[in-house]
PDB file of C-alpha atoms in Angstrom:
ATOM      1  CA  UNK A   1     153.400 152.037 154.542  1.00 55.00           C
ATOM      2  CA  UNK A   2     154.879 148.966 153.429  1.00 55.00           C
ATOM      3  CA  UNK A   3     153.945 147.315 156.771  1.00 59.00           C
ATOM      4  CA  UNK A   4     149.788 148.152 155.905  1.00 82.00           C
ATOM      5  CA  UNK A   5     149.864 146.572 152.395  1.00 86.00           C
ATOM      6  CA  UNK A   6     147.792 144.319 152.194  1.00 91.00           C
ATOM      7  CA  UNK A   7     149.359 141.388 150.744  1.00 91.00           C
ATOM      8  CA  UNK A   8     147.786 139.682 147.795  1.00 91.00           C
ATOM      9  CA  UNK A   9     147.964 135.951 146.499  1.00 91.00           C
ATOM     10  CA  UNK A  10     149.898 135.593 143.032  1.00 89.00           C
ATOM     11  CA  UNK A  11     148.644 134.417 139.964  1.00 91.00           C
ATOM     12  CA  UNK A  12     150.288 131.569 138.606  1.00 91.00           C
ATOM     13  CA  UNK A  13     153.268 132.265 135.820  1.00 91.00           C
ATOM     14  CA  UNK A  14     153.016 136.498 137.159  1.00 91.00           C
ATOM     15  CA  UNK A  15     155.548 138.097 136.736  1.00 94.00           C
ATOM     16  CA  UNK A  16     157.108 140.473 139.511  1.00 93.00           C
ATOM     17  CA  UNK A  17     156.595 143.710 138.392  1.00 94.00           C
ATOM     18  CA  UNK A  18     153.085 142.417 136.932  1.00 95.00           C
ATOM     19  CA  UNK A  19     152.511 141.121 140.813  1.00 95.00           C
ATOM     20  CA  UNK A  20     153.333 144.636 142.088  1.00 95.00           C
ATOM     21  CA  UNK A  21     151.343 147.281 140.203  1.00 95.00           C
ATOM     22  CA  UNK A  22     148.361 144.785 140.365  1.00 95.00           C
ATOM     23  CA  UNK A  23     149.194 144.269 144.543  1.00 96.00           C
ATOM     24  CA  UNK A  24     150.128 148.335 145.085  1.00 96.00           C
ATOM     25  CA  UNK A  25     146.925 149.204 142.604  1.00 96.00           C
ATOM     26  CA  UNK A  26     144.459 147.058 144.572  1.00 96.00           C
ATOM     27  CA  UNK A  27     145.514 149.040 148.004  1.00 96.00           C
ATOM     28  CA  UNK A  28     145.379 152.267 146.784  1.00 96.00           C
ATOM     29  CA  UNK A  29     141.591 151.728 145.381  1.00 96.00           C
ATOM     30  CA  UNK A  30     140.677 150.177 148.246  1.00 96.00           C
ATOM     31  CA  UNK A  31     142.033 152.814 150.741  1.00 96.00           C
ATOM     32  CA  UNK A  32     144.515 150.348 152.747  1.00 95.00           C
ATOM     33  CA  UNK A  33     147.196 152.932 151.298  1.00 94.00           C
ATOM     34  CA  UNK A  34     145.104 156.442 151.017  1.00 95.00           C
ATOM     35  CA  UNK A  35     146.004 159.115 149.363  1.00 95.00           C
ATOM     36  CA  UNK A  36     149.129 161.051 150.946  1.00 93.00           C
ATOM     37  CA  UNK A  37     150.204 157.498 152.181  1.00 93.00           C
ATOM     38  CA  UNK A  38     154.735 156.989 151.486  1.00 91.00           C
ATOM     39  CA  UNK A  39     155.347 154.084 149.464  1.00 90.00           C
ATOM     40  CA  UNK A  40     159.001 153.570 150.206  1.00 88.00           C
ATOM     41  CA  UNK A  41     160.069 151.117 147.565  1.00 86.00           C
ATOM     42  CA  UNK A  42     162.975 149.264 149.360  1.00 88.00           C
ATOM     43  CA  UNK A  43     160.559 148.270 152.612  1.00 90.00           C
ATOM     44  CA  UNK A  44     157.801 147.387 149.746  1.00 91.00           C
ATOM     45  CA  UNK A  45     160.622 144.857 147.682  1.00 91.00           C
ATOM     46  CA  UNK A  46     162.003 143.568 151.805  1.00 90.00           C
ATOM     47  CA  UNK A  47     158.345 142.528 152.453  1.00 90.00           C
ATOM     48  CA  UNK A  48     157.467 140.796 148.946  1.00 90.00           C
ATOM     49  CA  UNK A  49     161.125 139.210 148.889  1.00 90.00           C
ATOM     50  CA  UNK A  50     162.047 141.016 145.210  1.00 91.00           C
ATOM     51  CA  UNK A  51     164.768 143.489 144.324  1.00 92.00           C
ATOM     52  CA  UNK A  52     163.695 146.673 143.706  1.00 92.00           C
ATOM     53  CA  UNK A  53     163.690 146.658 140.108  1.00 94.00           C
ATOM     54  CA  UNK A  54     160.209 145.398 139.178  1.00 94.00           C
ATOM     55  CA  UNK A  55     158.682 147.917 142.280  1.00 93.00           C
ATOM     56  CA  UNK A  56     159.763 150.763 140.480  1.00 92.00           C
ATOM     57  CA  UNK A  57     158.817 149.268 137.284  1.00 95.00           C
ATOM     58  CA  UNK A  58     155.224 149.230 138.817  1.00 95.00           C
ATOM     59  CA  UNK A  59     155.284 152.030 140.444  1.00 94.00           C
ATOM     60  CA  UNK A  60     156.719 154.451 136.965  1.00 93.00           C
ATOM     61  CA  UNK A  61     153.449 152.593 135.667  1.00 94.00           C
ATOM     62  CA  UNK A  62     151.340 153.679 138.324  1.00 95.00           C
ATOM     63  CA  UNK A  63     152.918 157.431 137.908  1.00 93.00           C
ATOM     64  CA  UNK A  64     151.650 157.563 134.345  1.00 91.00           C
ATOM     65  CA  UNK A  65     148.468 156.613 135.706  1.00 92.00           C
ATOM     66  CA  UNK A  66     148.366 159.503 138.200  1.00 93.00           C
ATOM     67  CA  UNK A  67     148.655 156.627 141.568  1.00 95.00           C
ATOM     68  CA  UNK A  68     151.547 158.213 142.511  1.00 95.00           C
ATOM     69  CA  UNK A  69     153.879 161.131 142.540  1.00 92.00           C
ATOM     70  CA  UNK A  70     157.381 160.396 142.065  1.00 85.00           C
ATOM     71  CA  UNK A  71     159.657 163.280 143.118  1.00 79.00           C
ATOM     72  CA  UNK A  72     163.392 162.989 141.794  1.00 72.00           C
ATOM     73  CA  UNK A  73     165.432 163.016 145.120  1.00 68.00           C
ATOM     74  CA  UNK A  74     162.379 163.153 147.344  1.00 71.00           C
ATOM     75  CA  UNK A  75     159.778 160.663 148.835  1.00 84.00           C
ATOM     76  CA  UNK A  76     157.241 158.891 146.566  1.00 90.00           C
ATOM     77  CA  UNK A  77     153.583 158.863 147.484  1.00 92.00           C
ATOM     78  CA  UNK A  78     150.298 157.805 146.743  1.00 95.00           C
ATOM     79  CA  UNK A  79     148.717 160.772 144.688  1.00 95.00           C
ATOM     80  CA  UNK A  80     145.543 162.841 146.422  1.00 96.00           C
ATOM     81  CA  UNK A  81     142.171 162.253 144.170  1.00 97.00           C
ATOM     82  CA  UNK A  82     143.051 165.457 141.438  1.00 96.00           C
ATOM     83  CA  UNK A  83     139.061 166.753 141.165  1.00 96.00           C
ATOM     84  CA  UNK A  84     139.234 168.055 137.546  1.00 95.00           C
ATOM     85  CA  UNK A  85     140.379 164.719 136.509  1.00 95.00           C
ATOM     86  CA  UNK A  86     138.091 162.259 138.264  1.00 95.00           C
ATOM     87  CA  UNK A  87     135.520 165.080 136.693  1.00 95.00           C
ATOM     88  CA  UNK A  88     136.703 164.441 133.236  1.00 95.00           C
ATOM     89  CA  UNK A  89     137.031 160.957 133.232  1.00 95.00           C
ATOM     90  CA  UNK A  90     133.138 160.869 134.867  1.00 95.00           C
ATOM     91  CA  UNK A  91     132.207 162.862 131.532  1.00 95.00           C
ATOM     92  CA  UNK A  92     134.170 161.184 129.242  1.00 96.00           C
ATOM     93  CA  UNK A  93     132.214 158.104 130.745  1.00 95.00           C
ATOM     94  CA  UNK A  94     129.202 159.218 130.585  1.00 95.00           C
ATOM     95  CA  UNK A  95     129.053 160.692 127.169  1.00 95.00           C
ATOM     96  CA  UNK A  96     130.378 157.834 125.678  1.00 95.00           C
ATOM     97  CA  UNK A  97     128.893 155.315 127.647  1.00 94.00           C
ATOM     98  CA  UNK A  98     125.116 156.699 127.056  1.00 94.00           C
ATOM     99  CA  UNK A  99     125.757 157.195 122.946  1.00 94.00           C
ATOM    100  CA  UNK A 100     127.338 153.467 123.188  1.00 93.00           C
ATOM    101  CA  UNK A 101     123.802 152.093 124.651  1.00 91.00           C
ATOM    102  CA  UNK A 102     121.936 154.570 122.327  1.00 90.00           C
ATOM    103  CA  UNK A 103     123.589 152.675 119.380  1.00 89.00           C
ATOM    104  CA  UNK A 104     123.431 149.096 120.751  1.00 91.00           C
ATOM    105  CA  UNK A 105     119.916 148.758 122.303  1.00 87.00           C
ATOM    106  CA  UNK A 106     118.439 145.693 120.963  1.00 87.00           C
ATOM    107  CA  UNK A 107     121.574 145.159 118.400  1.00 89.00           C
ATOM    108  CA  UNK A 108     124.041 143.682 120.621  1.00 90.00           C
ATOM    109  CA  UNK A 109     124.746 140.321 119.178  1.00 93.00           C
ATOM    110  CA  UNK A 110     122.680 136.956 121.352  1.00 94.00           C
ATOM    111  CA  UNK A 111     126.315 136.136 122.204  1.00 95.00           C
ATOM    112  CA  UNK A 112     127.143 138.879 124.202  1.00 95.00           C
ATOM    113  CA  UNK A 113     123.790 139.265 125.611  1.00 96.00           C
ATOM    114  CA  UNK A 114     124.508 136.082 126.924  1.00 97.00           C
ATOM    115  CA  UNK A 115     127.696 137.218 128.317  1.00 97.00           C
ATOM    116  CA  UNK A 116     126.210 140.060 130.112  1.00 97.00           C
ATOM    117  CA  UNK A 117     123.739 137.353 131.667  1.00 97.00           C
ATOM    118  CA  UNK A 118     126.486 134.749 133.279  1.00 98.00           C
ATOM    119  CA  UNK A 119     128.022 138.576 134.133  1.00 98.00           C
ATOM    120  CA  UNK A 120     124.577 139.627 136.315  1.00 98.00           C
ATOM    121  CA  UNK A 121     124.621 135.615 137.748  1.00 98.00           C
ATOM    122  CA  UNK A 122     127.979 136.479 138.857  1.00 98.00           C
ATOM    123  CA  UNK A 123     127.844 139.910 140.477  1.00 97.00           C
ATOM    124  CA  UNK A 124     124.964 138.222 141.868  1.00 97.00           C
ATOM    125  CA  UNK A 125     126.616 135.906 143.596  1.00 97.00           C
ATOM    126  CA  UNK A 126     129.408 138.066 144.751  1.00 97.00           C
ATOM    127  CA  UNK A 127     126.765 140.155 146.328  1.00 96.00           C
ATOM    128  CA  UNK A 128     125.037 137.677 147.842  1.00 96.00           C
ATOM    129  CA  UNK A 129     128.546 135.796 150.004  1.00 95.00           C
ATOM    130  CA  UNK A 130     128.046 136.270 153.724  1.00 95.00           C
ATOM    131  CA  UNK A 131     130.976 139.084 153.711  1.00 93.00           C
ATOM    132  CA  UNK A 132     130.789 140.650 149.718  1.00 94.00           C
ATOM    133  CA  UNK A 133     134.290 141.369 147.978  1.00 95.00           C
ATOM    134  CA  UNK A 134     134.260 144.915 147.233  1.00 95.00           C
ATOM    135  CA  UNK A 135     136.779 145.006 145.252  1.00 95.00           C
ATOM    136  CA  UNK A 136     136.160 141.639 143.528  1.00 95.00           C
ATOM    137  CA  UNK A 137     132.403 143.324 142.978  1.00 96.00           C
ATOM    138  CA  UNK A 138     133.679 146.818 141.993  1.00 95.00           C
ATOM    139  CA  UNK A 139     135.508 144.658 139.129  1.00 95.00           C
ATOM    140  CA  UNK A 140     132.439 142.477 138.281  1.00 96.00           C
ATOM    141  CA  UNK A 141     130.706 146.127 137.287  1.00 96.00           C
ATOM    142  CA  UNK A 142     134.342 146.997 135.123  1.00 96.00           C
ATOM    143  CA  UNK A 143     133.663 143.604 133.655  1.00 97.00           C
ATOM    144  CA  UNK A 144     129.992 144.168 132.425  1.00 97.00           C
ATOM    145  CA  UNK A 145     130.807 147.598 130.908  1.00 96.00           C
ATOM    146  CA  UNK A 146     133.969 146.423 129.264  1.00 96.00           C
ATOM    147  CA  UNK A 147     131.602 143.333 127.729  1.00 97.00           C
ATOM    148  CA  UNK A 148     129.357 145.954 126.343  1.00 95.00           C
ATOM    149  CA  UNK A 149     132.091 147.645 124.656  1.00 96.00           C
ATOM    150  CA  UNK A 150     133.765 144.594 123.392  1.00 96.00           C
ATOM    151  CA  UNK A 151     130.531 143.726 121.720  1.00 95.00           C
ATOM    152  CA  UNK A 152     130.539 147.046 120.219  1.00 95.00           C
ATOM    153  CA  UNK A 153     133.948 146.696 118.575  1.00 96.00           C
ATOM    154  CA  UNK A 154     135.063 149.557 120.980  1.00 96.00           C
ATOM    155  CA  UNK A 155     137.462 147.712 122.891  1.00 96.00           C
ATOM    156  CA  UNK A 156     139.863 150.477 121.886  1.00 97.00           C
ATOM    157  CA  UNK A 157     137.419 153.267 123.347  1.00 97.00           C
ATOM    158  CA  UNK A 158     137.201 151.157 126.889  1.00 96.00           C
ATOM    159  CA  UNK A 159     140.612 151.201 126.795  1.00 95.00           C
ATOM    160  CA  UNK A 160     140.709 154.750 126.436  1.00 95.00           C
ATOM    161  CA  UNK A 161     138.147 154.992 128.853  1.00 95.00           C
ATOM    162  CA  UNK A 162     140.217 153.362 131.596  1.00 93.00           C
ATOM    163  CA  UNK A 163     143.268 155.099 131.133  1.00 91.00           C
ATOM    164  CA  UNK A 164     141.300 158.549 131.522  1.00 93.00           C
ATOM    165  CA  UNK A 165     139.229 157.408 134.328  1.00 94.00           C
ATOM    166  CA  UNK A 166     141.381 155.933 137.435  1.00 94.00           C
ATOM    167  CA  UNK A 167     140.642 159.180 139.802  1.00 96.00           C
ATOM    168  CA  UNK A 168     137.355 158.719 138.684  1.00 96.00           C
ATOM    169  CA  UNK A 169     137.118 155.157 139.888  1.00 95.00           C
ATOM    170  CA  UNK A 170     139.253 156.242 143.167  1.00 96.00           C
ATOM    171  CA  UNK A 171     135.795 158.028 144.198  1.00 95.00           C
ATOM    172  CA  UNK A 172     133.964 154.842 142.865  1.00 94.00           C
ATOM    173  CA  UNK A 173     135.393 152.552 144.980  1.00 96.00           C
ATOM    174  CA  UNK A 174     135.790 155.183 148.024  1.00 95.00           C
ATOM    175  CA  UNK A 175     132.268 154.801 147.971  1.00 94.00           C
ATOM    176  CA  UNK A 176     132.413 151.333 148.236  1.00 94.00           C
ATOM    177  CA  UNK A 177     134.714 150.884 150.947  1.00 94.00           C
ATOM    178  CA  UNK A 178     133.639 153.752 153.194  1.00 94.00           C
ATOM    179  CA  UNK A 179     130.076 152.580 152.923  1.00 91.00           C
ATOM    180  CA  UNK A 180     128.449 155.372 151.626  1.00 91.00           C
ATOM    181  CA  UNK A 181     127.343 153.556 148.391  1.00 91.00           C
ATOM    182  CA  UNK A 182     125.129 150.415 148.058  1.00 93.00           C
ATOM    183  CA  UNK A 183     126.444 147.841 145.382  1.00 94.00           C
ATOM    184  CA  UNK A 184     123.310 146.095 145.020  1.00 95.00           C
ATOM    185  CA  UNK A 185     121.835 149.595 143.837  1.00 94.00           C
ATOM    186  CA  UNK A 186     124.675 149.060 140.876  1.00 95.00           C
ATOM    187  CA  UNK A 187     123.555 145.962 140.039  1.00 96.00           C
ATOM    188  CA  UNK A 188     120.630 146.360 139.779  1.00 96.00           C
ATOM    189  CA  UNK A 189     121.093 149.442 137.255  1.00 94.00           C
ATOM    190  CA  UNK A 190     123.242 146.629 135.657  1.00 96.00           C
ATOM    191  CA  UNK A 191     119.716 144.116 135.074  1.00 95.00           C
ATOM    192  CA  UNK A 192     117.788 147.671 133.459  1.00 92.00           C
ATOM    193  CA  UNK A 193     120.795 148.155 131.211  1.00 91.00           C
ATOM    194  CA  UNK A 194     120.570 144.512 130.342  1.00 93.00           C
ATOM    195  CA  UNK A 195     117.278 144.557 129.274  1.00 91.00           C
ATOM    196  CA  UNK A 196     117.666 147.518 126.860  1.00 88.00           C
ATOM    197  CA  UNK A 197     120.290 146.223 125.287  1.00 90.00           C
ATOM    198  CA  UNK A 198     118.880 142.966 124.982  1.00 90.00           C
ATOM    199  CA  UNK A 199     115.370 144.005 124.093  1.00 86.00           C
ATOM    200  CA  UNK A 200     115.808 147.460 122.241  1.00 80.00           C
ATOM    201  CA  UNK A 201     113.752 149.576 124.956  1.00 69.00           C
ATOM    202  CA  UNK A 202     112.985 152.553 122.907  1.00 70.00           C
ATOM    203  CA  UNK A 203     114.130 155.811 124.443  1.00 76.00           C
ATOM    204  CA  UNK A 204     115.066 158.580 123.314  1.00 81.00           C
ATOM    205  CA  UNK A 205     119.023 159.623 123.260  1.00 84.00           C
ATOM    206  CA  UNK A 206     118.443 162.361 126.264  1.00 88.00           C
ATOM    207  CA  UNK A 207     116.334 159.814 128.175  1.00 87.00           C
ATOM    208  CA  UNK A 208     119.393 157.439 127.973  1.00 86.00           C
ATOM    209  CA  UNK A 209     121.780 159.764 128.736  1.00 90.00           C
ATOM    210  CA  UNK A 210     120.369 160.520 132.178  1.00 90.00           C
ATOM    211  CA  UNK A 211     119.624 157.381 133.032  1.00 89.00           C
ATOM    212  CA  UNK A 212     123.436 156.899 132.267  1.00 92.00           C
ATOM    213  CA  UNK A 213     124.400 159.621 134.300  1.00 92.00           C
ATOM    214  CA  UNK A 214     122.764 158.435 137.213  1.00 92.00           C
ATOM    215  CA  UNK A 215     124.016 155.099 136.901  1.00 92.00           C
ATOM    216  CA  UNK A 216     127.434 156.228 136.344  1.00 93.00           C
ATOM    217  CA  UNK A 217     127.984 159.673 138.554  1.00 91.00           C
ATOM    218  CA  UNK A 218     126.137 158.647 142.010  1.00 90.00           C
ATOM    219  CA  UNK A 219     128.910 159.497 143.835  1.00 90.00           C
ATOM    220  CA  UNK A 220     127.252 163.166 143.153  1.00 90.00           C
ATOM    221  CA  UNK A 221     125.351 162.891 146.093  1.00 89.00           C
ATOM    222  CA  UNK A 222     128.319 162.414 149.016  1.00 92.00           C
ATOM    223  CA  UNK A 223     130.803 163.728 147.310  1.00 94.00           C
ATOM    224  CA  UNK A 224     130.948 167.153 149.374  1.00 92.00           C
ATOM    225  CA  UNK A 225     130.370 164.615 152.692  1.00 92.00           C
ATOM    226  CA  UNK A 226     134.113 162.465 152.048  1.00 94.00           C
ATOM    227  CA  UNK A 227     135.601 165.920 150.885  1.00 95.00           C
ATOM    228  CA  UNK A 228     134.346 167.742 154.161  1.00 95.00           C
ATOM    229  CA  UNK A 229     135.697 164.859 155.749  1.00 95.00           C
ATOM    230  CA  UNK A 230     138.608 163.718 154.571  1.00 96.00           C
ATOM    231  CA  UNK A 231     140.171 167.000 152.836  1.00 96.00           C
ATOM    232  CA  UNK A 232     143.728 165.588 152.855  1.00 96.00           C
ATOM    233  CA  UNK A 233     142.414 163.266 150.282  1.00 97.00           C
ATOM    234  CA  UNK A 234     141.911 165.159 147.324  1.00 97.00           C
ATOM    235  CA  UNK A 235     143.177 168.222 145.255  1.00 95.00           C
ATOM    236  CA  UNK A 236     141.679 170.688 143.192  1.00 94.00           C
ATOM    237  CA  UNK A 237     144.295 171.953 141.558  1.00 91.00           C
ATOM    238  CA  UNK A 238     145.149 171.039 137.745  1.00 91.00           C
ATOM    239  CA  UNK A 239     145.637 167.576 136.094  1.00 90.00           C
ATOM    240  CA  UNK A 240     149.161 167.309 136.067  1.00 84.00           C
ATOM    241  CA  UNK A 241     150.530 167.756 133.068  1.00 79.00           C
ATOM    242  CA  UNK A 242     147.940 170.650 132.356  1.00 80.00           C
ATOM    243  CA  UNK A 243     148.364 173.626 131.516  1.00 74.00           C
ATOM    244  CA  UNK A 244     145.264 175.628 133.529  1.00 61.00           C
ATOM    245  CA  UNK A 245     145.589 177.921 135.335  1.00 52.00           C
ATOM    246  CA  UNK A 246     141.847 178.968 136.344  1.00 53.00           C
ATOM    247  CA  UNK A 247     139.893 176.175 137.666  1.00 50.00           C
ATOM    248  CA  UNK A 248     136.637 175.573 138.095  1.00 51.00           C
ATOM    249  CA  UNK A 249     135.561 174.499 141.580  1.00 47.00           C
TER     250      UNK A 249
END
């Protein structure tokens, strides 16, 4: 699969293994390596001009992200989207997401509200380039929430958050790149949420949390459509690591 990676520019002073989970990330999410894809790590260090020592450093870090499986003896490949856990991270989002803008409404600090405007200016702009950047977009919307949470003191808890959530952005930016959601729908949940934490819109915590839900879960609605489709993609059996044994379709 080495031949289909998409090769990415690197940031000046990056260092290798840095440039290779950030290059080998950005093709799984966007679906130029899907799930099931090989990652053989000595055509991946031939075609970036490395040794293989900082590939496998970024690949063990995408392993303990759930990315990839890594079989001892046995071929490495880009993990299927596990269900349960792109399920619990969309909870664990949502829940504390929606309590976050129940607490903050109209108490964020003028500074960050200000951030969160040059934030909607630029996912504006992204949105509005002749041929959008999903992925640069997809990462504007990271960027707004994380802002939120910094000016929370809860940097810790977004953190957190994005550790337990990468299958959950897999189906995220799935919809994205397979068309089936509209960004522009995202931001503009982004300008609502702006406003009530900039002007304290009173609502009450259940109102919030559906109106967090539905910002935050609208891959709900073709979810069984990419799952009919592409089946090979995902797997419903446990998180690994778990120990269930029942679970709940």
């Amino acid at each position: 699969m080495a031949s289909n990676m998409l090769i990415l520019p690197r940031n000046r002073g990056e260092a290798n293994s840095d440039y290779v989970y950030r290059l080998l990330k950005y093709n799984i999410l966007m679906f130029i390596m899907p799930p099931g894809s090989l990652l053989r790590g000595v055509s991946i260090a031939e075609s970036l001009g490395m040794s293989r020592t900082p590939v496998n450093q970024a690949v063990s870090l995408l392993k303990e992200q759930l990315l990839v499986d890594v079989e001892p003896q046995s071929a490495t490949h880009v993990s299927r989207i596990n269900v349960s856990a792109m399920r619990q991270g969309s909870l664990l989002r949502t829940e504390v997401e929606a309590s976050t803008l129940y607490r903050m409404a109209g108490r964020l600090s003028s500074r960050y509200i200000e951030r969160l405007q040059d934030s909607l200016a630029e996912q504006r702009a992204a949105l509005d380039e002749p041929q959008p950047d999903l992925y640069k977009i997809a990462s504007l919307d990271d960027e707004f929430h994380r802002i939120v949470f910094e000016g929370s003191n809860m940097e810790f808890t977004w953190r957190v958050l994005q550790t337990a959530s990468t299958h959950y952005d897999r189906i995220r930016y799935m919809g994205l790149v397979y068309g089936l959601d509209d960004p522009r729908e995202f931001y503009e949940d982004h300008v609502d949420f702006y406003k009530r934490l900039a002007f304290g819109t009173r609502h009450t915590e259940a109102q919030l949390y559906n109106y967090t839900y539905t910002h935050l879960n609208r891959y709900v609605d073709h979810f069984d459509k990419v799952v009919s489709e592409y089946p090979e993609y995902f797997d419903f059996g446990p998180v690994p690591g778990d120990r269930a044994s029942d679970i709940i379709a």
